[in-house]
XYZ file of C-alpha atoms in Angstrom:
614
model
C 6.828 0.978 7.963
C 7.764 -2.729 8.148
C 9.893 -3.802 11.098
C 12.578 -6.423 10.474
C 14.118 -8.491 13.268
C 17.731 -9.599 12.700
C 20.209 -11.486 14.857
C 22.324 -8.849 16.600
C 25.554 -10.845 16.761
C 25.247 -12.008 13.130
C 24.611 -8.491 11.814
C 27.476 -7.001 13.814
C 29.728 -9.772 12.477
C 28.588 -9.021 8.912
C 29.553 -5.380 9.497
C 32.984 -6.533 10.736
C 32.121 -5.478 14.239
C 32.193 -7.515 17.438
C 29.490 -8.017 20.002
C 29.557 -9.955 23.266
C 26.277 -10.874 24.895
C 25.843 -9.527 28.395
C 24.625 -13.000 29.345
C 28.146 -14.405 28.918
C 30.872 -14.436 31.572
C 34.607 -14.181 30.909
C 35.105 -17.760 32.011
C 32.752 -18.970 29.273
C 34.817 -17.367 26.501
C 37.778 -19.044 24.843
C 41.001 -17.278 24.009
C 39.789 -16.240 20.552
C 36.848 -14.334 22.041
C 38.533 -12.597 24.943
C 38.020 -9.044 23.791
C 35.864 -6.107 24.761
C 32.859 -5.227 22.596
C 33.971 -2.923 19.768
C 30.473 -1.849 18.732
C 27.684 -0.598 20.932
C 23.977 -0.384 20.294
C 24.269 3.418 20.409
C 26.838 3.378 17.605
C 24.631 1.116 15.486
C 21.644 3.354 16.180
C 23.654 6.310 14.889
C 24.582 4.341 11.742
C 20.913 3.572 11.138
C 20.013 7.243 11.504
C 22.691 8.278 9.033
C 21.456 5.736 6.491
C 17.786 6.643 6.857
C 16.474 3.643 8.785
C 15.575 3.430 12.462
C 16.552 1.060 15.262
C 13.278 0.382 17.020
C 14.371 -2.079 19.712
C 17.359 -4.031 21.003
C 16.073 -7.192 22.691
C 19.393 -7.774 24.456
C 18.187 -5.122 26.885
C 15.128 -7.173 27.885
C 14.210 -10.687 28.987
C 14.156 -13.133 26.083
C 12.194 -16.400 25.828
C 13.744 -19.844 26.156
C 13.456 -21.874 22.931
C 14.439 -25.577 22.944
C 16.330 -25.125 26.191
C 18.322 -22.136 24.897
C 17.667 -18.465 25.297
C 16.608 -16.753 22.080
C 19.530 -14.763 20.583
C 19.435 -11.007 20.963
C 17.700 -9.295 18.073
C 17.701 -5.833 16.597
C 14.256 -4.638 15.467
C 14.840 -2.236 12.587
C 12.191 -0.073 10.908
C 12.657 -0.034 7.134
C 11.115 2.586 4.791
C 8.065 1.148 3.039
C 9.644 1.501 -0.420
C 12.974 -0.206 0.415
C 11.974 -3.754 -0.517
C 15.656 -4.650 -0.858
C 16.090 -4.290 2.923
C 13.302 -6.588 4.098
C 15.759 -9.288 5.157
C 19.058 -9.727 6.987
C 20.991 -10.106 3.720
C 19.698 -6.848 2.263
C 20.354 -4.832 5.411
C 23.903 -6.197 5.747
C 24.795 -5.559 2.087
C 23.405 -2.013 1.979
C 25.046 -0.966 5.244
C 28.392 -2.433 4.163
C 28.207 -0.538 0.858
C 27.320 2.631 2.773
C 30.323 2.123 5.069
C 32.582 1.562 2.050
C 33.518 -1.966 3.100
C 32.246 -3.622 -0.077
C 31.187 -2.543 -3.534
C 27.841 -3.176 -5.155
C 27.449 -6.886 -6.005
C 27.616 -7.733 -9.704
C 24.432 -9.700 -10.237
C 24.846 -11.905 -13.310
C 22.715 -14.253 -15.363
C 24.394 -17.569 -16.220
C 23.483 -20.343 -18.622
C 22.102 -23.609 -17.208
C 24.469 -26.603 -17.028
C 22.894 -28.249 -20.082
C 22.789 -24.989 -22.015
C 18.985 -25.046 -22.357
C 16.748 -22.652 -20.430
C 13.861 -24.044 -18.412
C 10.540 -22.831 -19.814
C 7.269 -21.831 -18.178
C 4.368 -21.795 -20.656
C 1.397 -19.599 -19.797
C -2.072 -20.738 -20.936
C -4.632 -18.208 -22.136
C -7.053 -19.316 -19.400
C -4.912 -17.594 -16.752
C -5.963 -14.176 -18.096
C -9.205 -14.399 -16.129
C -7.547 -14.972 -12.741
C -3.802 -14.061 -12.464
C -2.385 -13.202 -15.903
C 1.299 -12.581 -15.191
C 4.092 -14.905 -14.138
C 7.839 -14.664 -13.673
C 10.567 -16.813 -12.184
C 14.198 -17.842 -11.909
C 16.500 -20.618 -10.682
C 19.151 -20.431 -7.954
C 21.675 -23.212 -8.612
C 23.998 -24.765 -6.063
C 22.688 -22.677 -3.205
C 23.814 -23.563 0.293
C 21.233 -23.161 3.042
C 21.866 -23.143 6.759
C 18.956 -23.039 9.182
C 19.397 -19.281 9.576
C 19.564 -18.682 5.807
C 16.539 -20.901 5.212
C 14.485 -19.014 7.809
C 15.563 -15.685 6.292
C 14.557 -16.957 2.826
C 11.063 -17.807 4.058
C 10.782 -14.576 6.077
C 11.641 -12.416 3.042
C 8.835 -14.050 1.070
C 6.410 -13.322 3.916
C 7.517 -9.672 4.120
C 7.135 -9.205 0.367
C 3.698 -10.837 0.539
C 2.572 -8.490 3.310
C 3.970 -5.275 1.838
C 4.552 -4.968 -1.901
C 2.207 -7.863 -2.716
C -0.646 -6.456 -0.587
C -1.449 -9.644 1.318
C -0.813 -11.797 -1.801
C -3.600 -10.080 -3.736
C -1.179 -8.577 -6.284
C 1.739 -11.022 -6.179
C 2.388 -14.476 -4.727
C 5.676 -16.393 -4.547
C 6.265 -20.120 -4.851
C 9.671 -21.731 -4.218
C 10.444 -25.366 -5.029
C 13.204 -27.949 -4.830
C 14.125 -28.227 -8.520
C 15.602 -31.685 -8.026
C 12.146 -33.088 -7.175
C 10.372 -31.733 -10.270
C 11.160 -31.608 -13.968
C 10.530 -28.966 -16.623
C 9.174 -27.706 -18.899
C 6.584 -26.108 -16.609
C 3.093 -24.851 -17.439
C 0.926 -22.217 -15.829
C -2.793 -22.921 -16.258
C -6.207 -22.022 -14.849
C -8.548 -24.976 -14.220
C -11.808 -25.659 -12.376
C -11.007 -26.428 -8.717
C -12.322 -30.002 -8.987
C -9.687 -30.788 -11.645
C -6.732 -29.749 -9.464
C -5.557 -32.501 -7.114
C -2.372 -32.548 -5.035
C -0.992 -32.892 -1.523
C -0.618 -29.396 0.009
C 2.550 -28.333 1.799
C 3.157 -30.185 5.082
C 0.076 -32.395 4.593
C -0.302 -36.110 3.796
C -3.765 -36.229 2.217
C -4.416 -35.481 -1.455
C -7.280 -33.042 -2.050
C -8.756 -31.045 -4.907
C -9.137 -27.271 -5.041
C -12.632 -27.183 -3.536
C -11.657 -29.538 -0.698
C -8.540 -27.483 -0.038
C -10.607 -24.312 0.410
C -12.816 -26.032 2.969
C -9.818 -27.635 4.714
C -8.017 -24.308 5.237
C -11.009 -22.051 6.009
C -10.234 -22.235 9.732
C -6.454 -22.141 9.341
C -4.987 -19.234 11.307
C -2.435 -18.385 8.612
C -3.887 -19.347 5.225
C -7.572 -18.560 5.754
C -6.922 -14.851 5.183
C -5.904 -15.545 1.552
C -8.688 -17.901 0.467
C -11.036 -15.106 -0.633
C -8.599 -14.058 -3.375
C -9.582 -16.962 -5.663
C -12.316 -18.834 -3.793
C -15.257 -17.494 -5.818
C -13.498 -17.784 -9.168
C -14.691 -20.499 -11.599
C -11.044 -21.408 -12.237
C -7.974 -21.575 -9.984
C -4.408 -20.840 -11.111
C -2.033 -23.815 -10.947
C 1.556 -24.570 -11.972
C 2.489 -28.048 -13.273
C 5.793 -29.647 -14.141
C 6.258 -31.880 -17.210
C 4.778 -34.893 -15.360
C 1.647 -32.899 -14.352
C 2.860 -32.742 -10.770
C 1.288 -29.735 -9.071
C 3.995 -27.343 -7.933
C 1.683 -24.741 -6.429
C -1.829 -23.338 -6.236
C -1.101 -19.605 -6.139
C -1.689 -17.526 -4.128
C -2.683 -20.088 -1.481
C -0.109 -22.847 -1.028
C 2.672 -24.907 -2.620
C 2.599 -28.628 -3.160
C 4.327 -30.870 -0.634
C 6.113 -32.781 -3.413
C 8.529 -29.916 -4.201
C 8.983 -28.663 -0.625
C 12.332 -26.970 -0.012
C 14.483 -27.756 3.032
C 17.927 -26.843 4.309
C 19.234 -29.687 2.118
C 17.849 -28.181 -1.071
C 20.584 -27.227 -3.525
C 18.637 -25.993 -6.566
C 15.636 -23.681 -6.079
C 12.991 -23.072 -8.725
C 11.141 -19.794 -8.126
C 7.774 -19.021 -9.729
C 5.859 -15.804 -9.083
C 2.312 -15.123 -10.252
C 0.678 -11.715 -10.223
C -1.978 -9.259 -11.321
C 0.622 -6.527 -11.880
C 3.445 -6.894 -14.431
C 5.733 -4.338 -12.772
C 5.415 -5.760 -9.270
C 6.018 -9.349 -10.360
C 9.409 -8.383 -11.804
C 10.321 -6.284 -8.742
C 9.604 -9.223 -6.430
C 11.577 -11.594 -8.657
C 14.606 -9.299 -8.770
C 14.605 -8.706 -5.013
C 14.299 -12.389 -4.112
C 17.014 -13.699 -6.428
C 19.407 -10.810 -5.741
C 19.280 -11.244 -1.972
C 19.877 -15.005 -1.953
C 22.210 -15.374 -4.926
C 24.790 -14.428 -2.286
C 24.669 -18.056 -1.119
C 25.115 -19.765 -4.509
C 28.368 -21.586 -5.258
C 29.241 -18.929 -7.822
C 28.242 -15.875 -5.828
C 25.588 -13.485 -7.189
C 24.713 -15.646 -10.202
C 21.151 -16.419 -11.259
C 19.915 -18.841 -13.888
C 17.127 -17.279 -15.979
C 14.061 -19.055 -17.325
C 11.969 -18.396 -20.428
C 8.341 -17.347 -20.077
C 6.300 -18.441 -23.115
C 3.091 -16.398 -23.229
C 2.054 -15.944 -26.850
C -1.592 -15.011 -26.254
C -0.654 -11.638 -24.701
C 2.805 -11.091 -26.252
C 4.514 -11.534 -22.875
C 7.111 -14.093 -24.031
C 10.449 -13.096 -22.506
C 13.499 -14.183 -20.527
C 13.384 -13.435 -16.802
C 14.729 -12.005 -14.596
C 16.097 -8.877 -16.220
C 18.965 -7.683 -14.034
C 20.138 -4.900 -16.345
C 20.681 -1.672 -14.356
C 18.286 1.152 -15.254
C 19.914 4.310 -16.576
C 18.967 7.756 -15.266
C 20.398 11.178 -15.954
C 20.657 13.445 -12.919
C 21.342 17.181 -13.133
C 24.204 18.276 -10.913
C 22.724 21.778 -10.597
C 19.426 20.298 -9.364
C 21.171 18.161 -6.744
C 23.328 21.034 -5.491
C 20.421 23.476 -5.415
C 18.174 21.115 -3.457
C 20.890 20.184 -0.975
C 22.493 23.619 -0.706
C 25.866 22.183 -1.752
C 28.545 22.907 -4.355
C 29.615 19.370 -5.211
C 31.570 18.474 -8.311
C 30.423 15.651 -10.551
C 33.206 13.401 -9.258
C 32.260 14.056 -5.635
C 28.618 13.345 -6.390
C 29.518 10.068 -8.095
C 31.468 8.968 -5.013
C 28.500 9.754 -2.774
C 26.143 7.814 -5.051
C 28.464 4.823 -4.888
C 27.825 4.696 -1.121
C 24.112 4.294 -1.868
C 24.611 1.285 -4.191
C 24.591 3.174 -7.513
C 27.074 3.131 -10.349
C 27.571 6.724 -11.480
C 29.841 8.480 -13.980
C 30.088 12.068 -15.292
C 28.105 12.322 -18.507
C 29.936 12.984 -21.755
C 26.964 14.810 -23.248
C 26.806 17.677 -20.737
C 28.891 19.064 -17.893
C 25.738 19.347 -15.785
C 24.657 15.707 -16.155
C 25.607 12.529 -14.344
C 24.856 9.079 -15.776
C 23.410 7.032 -12.940
C 22.860 3.272 -13.189
C 20.298 1.953 -10.716
C 20.740 -1.691 -9.644
C 17.801 -4.115 -10.026
C 17.297 -4.120 -6.249
C 16.443 -0.408 -6.093
C 12.858 -0.388 -7.374
C 12.217 2.714 -5.256
C 14.174 4.967 -7.632
C 11.719 6.625 -10.018
C 13.019 10.173 -10.568
C 16.126 12.281 -10.114
C 14.615 13.621 -6.881
C 15.129 10.108 -5.432
C 18.765 10.261 -6.521
C 19.114 13.713 -4.970
C 17.759 12.364 -1.673
C 20.355 9.581 -1.644
C 23.115 12.116 -2.308
C 21.925 14.038 0.763
C 21.923 10.818 2.847
C 25.413 9.872 1.699
C 26.693 13.392 2.388
C 25.039 13.360 5.806
C 21.854 15.198 6.706
C 23.530 16.696 9.778
C 26.285 18.120 7.586
C 24.000 19.895 5.146
C 24.244 23.695 5.379
C 21.357 25.375 7.144
C 19.544 28.219 5.441
C 16.614 30.436 6.296
C 13.291 28.925 5.127
C 12.701 32.024 2.992
C 15.182 30.545 0.538
C 12.315 28.483 -0.866
C 10.942 29.797 -4.135
C 7.389 28.580 -3.527
C 4.487 30.118 -1.596
C 1.786 27.830 -0.275
C -1.835 28.524 -1.100
C -5.054 26.579 -0.471
C -6.756 24.536 -3.147
C -9.813 26.325 -4.510
C -12.151 23.603 -3.236
C -10.706 23.951 0.276
C -10.942 27.732 0.131
C -14.614 27.549 -0.875
C -15.285 25.005 1.872
C -13.699 27.265 4.468
C -15.874 30.218 3.362
C -19.055 28.154 3.700
C -17.897 26.688 7.014
C -17.124 30.130 8.458
C -20.438 31.652 7.395
C -22.461 28.758 8.832
C -20.578 28.972 12.130
C -21.040 32.753 12.332
C -24.773 32.223 11.784
C -24.889 30.200 15.001
C -24.672 26.651 13.628
C -22.346 24.028 15.136
C -20.023 22.014 12.877
C -19.947 18.209 13.213
C -17.661 15.608 11.631
C -19.373 12.188 11.338
C -17.680 9.160 9.777
C -17.612 8.880 5.987
C -18.724 5.216 6.117
C -22.276 4.158 6.862
C -24.600 1.209 6.377
C -26.429 0.604 3.118
C -29.826 1.095 4.753
C -28.824 4.387 6.382
C -27.792 5.770 3.009
C -30.774 4.498 1.000
C -33.740 2.687 2.627
C -33.923 4.878 5.731
C -34.034 7.972 3.502
C -36.700 6.421 1.221
C -34.162 6.225 -1.595
C -33.426 3.335 -3.966
C -29.978 2.034 -4.844
C -29.507 1.666 -8.591
C -26.261 -0.237 -8.093
C -24.144 2.353 -9.864
C -24.032 5.105 -7.243
C -22.441 4.001 -3.976
C -18.922 2.650 -3.457
C -19.216 -0.582 -1.481
C -16.684 -1.967 0.998
C -15.537 -5.416 -0.199
C -15.275 -7.094 3.197
C -17.028 -4.913 5.796
C -16.279 -5.893 9.390
C -19.668 -4.689 10.644
C -23.073 -3.918 9.097
C -22.660 -0.304 10.219
C -19.836 0.376 7.741
C -20.856 -1.092 4.386
C -20.560 1.769 1.902
C -19.016 5.201 1.421
C -21.786 7.742 1.954
C -23.322 9.494 -1.059
C -25.020 12.134 1.134
C -24.142 13.994 4.318
C -27.663 13.488 5.658
C -27.175 10.089 7.418
C -24.261 11.424 9.464
C -26.177 14.545 10.485
C -29.239 12.556 11.541
C -27.179 10.048 13.542
C -25.401 12.922 15.271
C -28.739 14.416 16.346
C -29.997 10.991 17.432
C -27.036 10.565 19.768
C -27.493 14.079 21.192
C -31.258 14.176 21.729
C -30.751 14.814 25.439
C -29.472 18.325 24.652
C -31.867 21.239 24.641
C -33.594 22.116 21.381
C -33.294 23.573 18.870
C -30.184 21.748 17.639
C -28.518 23.390 14.630
C -25.630 21.467 13.059
C -23.794 21.463 9.722
C -20.994 19.630 7.923
C -18.677 20.467 5.015
C -17.035 17.276 3.851
C -16.629 14.703 1.083
C -18.990 12.104 -0.295
C -18.078 9.501 -2.911
C -19.709 8.170 -6.079
C -18.915 5.403 -8.531
C -17.443 6.728 -11.764
C -16.342 4.033 -14.207
C -14.831 6.629 -16.539
C -12.002 7.256 -14.075
C -8.999 5.019 -13.458
C -9.877 4.522 -9.786
C -13.571 3.970 -10.723
C -14.836 6.526 -8.195
C -14.765 10.240 -7.455
C -15.055 12.475 -4.398
C -17.298 15.518 -4.178
C -17.191 18.242 -1.504
C -20.700 18.828 -0.118
C -22.395 21.086 2.459
C -25.230 19.818 4.629
C -27.115 21.200 7.644
C -29.930 20.016 9.916
C -32.310 21.919 12.248
C -34.007 19.890 15.018
C -36.697 21.470 17.211
C -40.378 21.641 18.160
C -41.269 23.432 14.912
C -40.321 22.509 11.367
C -37.680 25.219 11.045
C -38.094 25.422 7.288
C -37.692 29.198 7.309
C -34.543 28.913 9.489
C -32.835 26.627 7.017
C -33.984 28.832 4.155
C -32.331 31.756 5.912
C -29.054 29.851 6.265
C -29.065 29.089 2.541
C -29.745 32.759 1.716
C -26.866 33.884 3.919
C -24.360 31.482 2.394
C -25.425 32.255 -1.177
C -25.242 35.987 -0.414
C -21.659 35.650 0.802
C -20.874 33.720 -2.380
C -22.211 36.719 -4.320
C -25.233 34.918 -5.753
C -28.426 36.984 -6.043
C -31.810 35.478 -5.113
C -34.432 35.467 -7.890
C -38.138 35.328 -7.009
C -41.346 35.632 -8.958
C -43.618 36.062 -5.950
C -45.978 38.966 -6.006
C -44.687 42.018 -4.167
C -41.085 40.749 -4.094
C -38.307 41.575 -6.460
C -35.216 39.523 -7.092
C -32.232 41.102 -8.697
C -30.599 39.032 -11.418
C -26.908 39.921 -11.568
C -26.579 38.085 -14.872
C -23.475 36.248 -13.700
C -24.621 34.193 -10.712
C -28.166 33.914 -9.397
C -30.244 31.301 -7.614
C -33.849 30.435 -6.896
C -35.882 27.594 -5.381
C -38.588 25.402 -6.867
C -40.953 22.905 -5.295
C -39.703 19.327 -5.728
C -41.130 15.870 -5.092
C -38.502 13.998 -3.064
C -39.396 10.870 -1.055
C -36.959 11.858 1.700
C -39.112 14.886 2.551
C -42.749 15.482 3.493
C -44.858 15.923 0.320
C -45.248 19.575 -0.636
C -42.615 20.670 1.868
C -39.393 20.362 -0.132
C -37.575 22.630 -2.582
C -34.685 22.246 -4.963
C -31.999 24.942 -5.176
C -31.220 26.141 -8.703
C -28.114 28.146 -9.581
C -27.498 29.989 -12.843
C -23.840 30.544 -13.726
C -23.033 32.381 -16.961
C -26.420 31.512 -18.379
C -26.309 27.797 -17.498
C -28.698 26.365 -14.937
C -27.570 23.819 -12.302
C -29.477 22.054 -9.513
C -27.074 22.264 -6.579
C -29.166 20.940 -3.692
C -32.483 20.322 -1.996
C -33.990 21.162 1.408
C -37.232 20.547 3.220
C -39.060 18.958 6.152
C -38.110 15.296 6.589
C -40.704 12.617 6.036
C -42.130 10.993 9.218
C -40.820 7.549 8.148
C -37.291 8.968 7.935
C -37.635 10.411 11.432
C -38.920 7.074 12.703
C -35.987 5.155 11.234
C -33.509 7.479 12.958
C -35.509 7.438 16.208
C -36.171 11.193 16.170
C -39.217 12.793 17.801
C -39.555 16.236 16.304
C -39.858 17.363 12.708
C -36.720 18.627 11.107
C -35.581 20.717 8.152
C -32.398 19.920 6.314
C -30.549 21.311 3.289
C -28.475 18.264 2.264
C -26.555 18.368 -1.018
């Protein structure tokens, strides 16, 4: 969860509470401040608990650094739930806690027309579809910054970048002094050599390629360069005079830099995700419209994007309407609230709620634009419980639940196989799911076709480059690191491997596999064969054989047999594939054999070994 640091005295003042630093003496206070503290850290901690956030640290209790000859003000470090983007700044925390305490009502965020009656426009070029296709924005007019408000404004952008925006990969924010630039604005994608401007806080003009080289060693910005560096085009926002406003998601131009003297702020937000770009826009303008001359007013802009039918006016601050069932809320919370009582509780959590006219069991709930975390009536139910007070909820015996837990079938099957292998005298191991590319392919005499393994985009070490497609590398590395133990070594693993699968939304799939390895002075082929027979027997699969003098009983439902197979991982003529027939259909479910000498050499193993990897 993100941790937000806020000025203790300022937050207590915003909550209409008083705080006196322990560093002060009575002689240093004037007559207007000669009072005892009315709010303690313990009381604030209790308020945080009731609301569902957590006070992590109070720096007034520890030594604080000296900054510019003055001791840093005491701060409260507050842990915020990961989905409460509206509380990632001082303003959001103060507003939500004041609403919860009943001191203020939910702000009425309003869109207002520009002074000249004509909306600023931001035209999106088709070329942006190949790099960052979505854009949104707004204007905050006649805003009044102090140093503290300015720092909070910048800090909120950083928090949104790190959390919801996933390190700027999904969303990036640019803020500009509107009085230094002139609309209409355009959003384009151009080759890096064609983009020239002076970056923020710099004096030298440079193009996109030079900028990448200039910032590659920068402690702050270097971590974002990879997002667009290898792209043939870079996204860029121009004003009507072709002045570069920003090069998202890297840096803004110095020309439109905002300061504490800025009075009109132009906000542009580019993104890969349409939903997230609007969430970020709504959060940013809602939090800081508090400081505009006409409080809680935002000037919209018009996005012109004809190539993808995304032309629209933004931001959209219309509350979202939900219908919540009173019976569902009462049943989940163990309460007997009326609709009116529930509406009052929801008001404490920043909703607007009224009894529905269509049904006596429904409540019409209007979710403000700042509450992007509300997706279902279960989220509304949770807020009712918070407003009522978790400590006040009636306690009931757990048997009141109407559900009975049961394992997933894949987990149940895995546990059966795991238990049988352990009872047969084999030791379970749990290697890492990541391995190097060579360990998964070259060292096993296998070739990578490019469509099998899931690769790590930016691996920190050569040892963790891909997600394994076989359990065998982990088993062999485990034996390699335990060669000093007495032989034979018998180990097994039941775990997941991963494969590319472009037919799925996430482009990959997991499979649960079983693998085992026998390491000793003999090949152990017959030992591994015996383990397979035992496991298949316990899974009620009959063994079929055509060898002379042996009979295999075919149950008709499930049966298995082995056939010689040519697999480069194993010694020629000493490997077999495992075939399973289920309801008349044949499946190859695995292979086992004696490992090839080159495989043993790669893993620095002395003895021959038999393995039944999946």
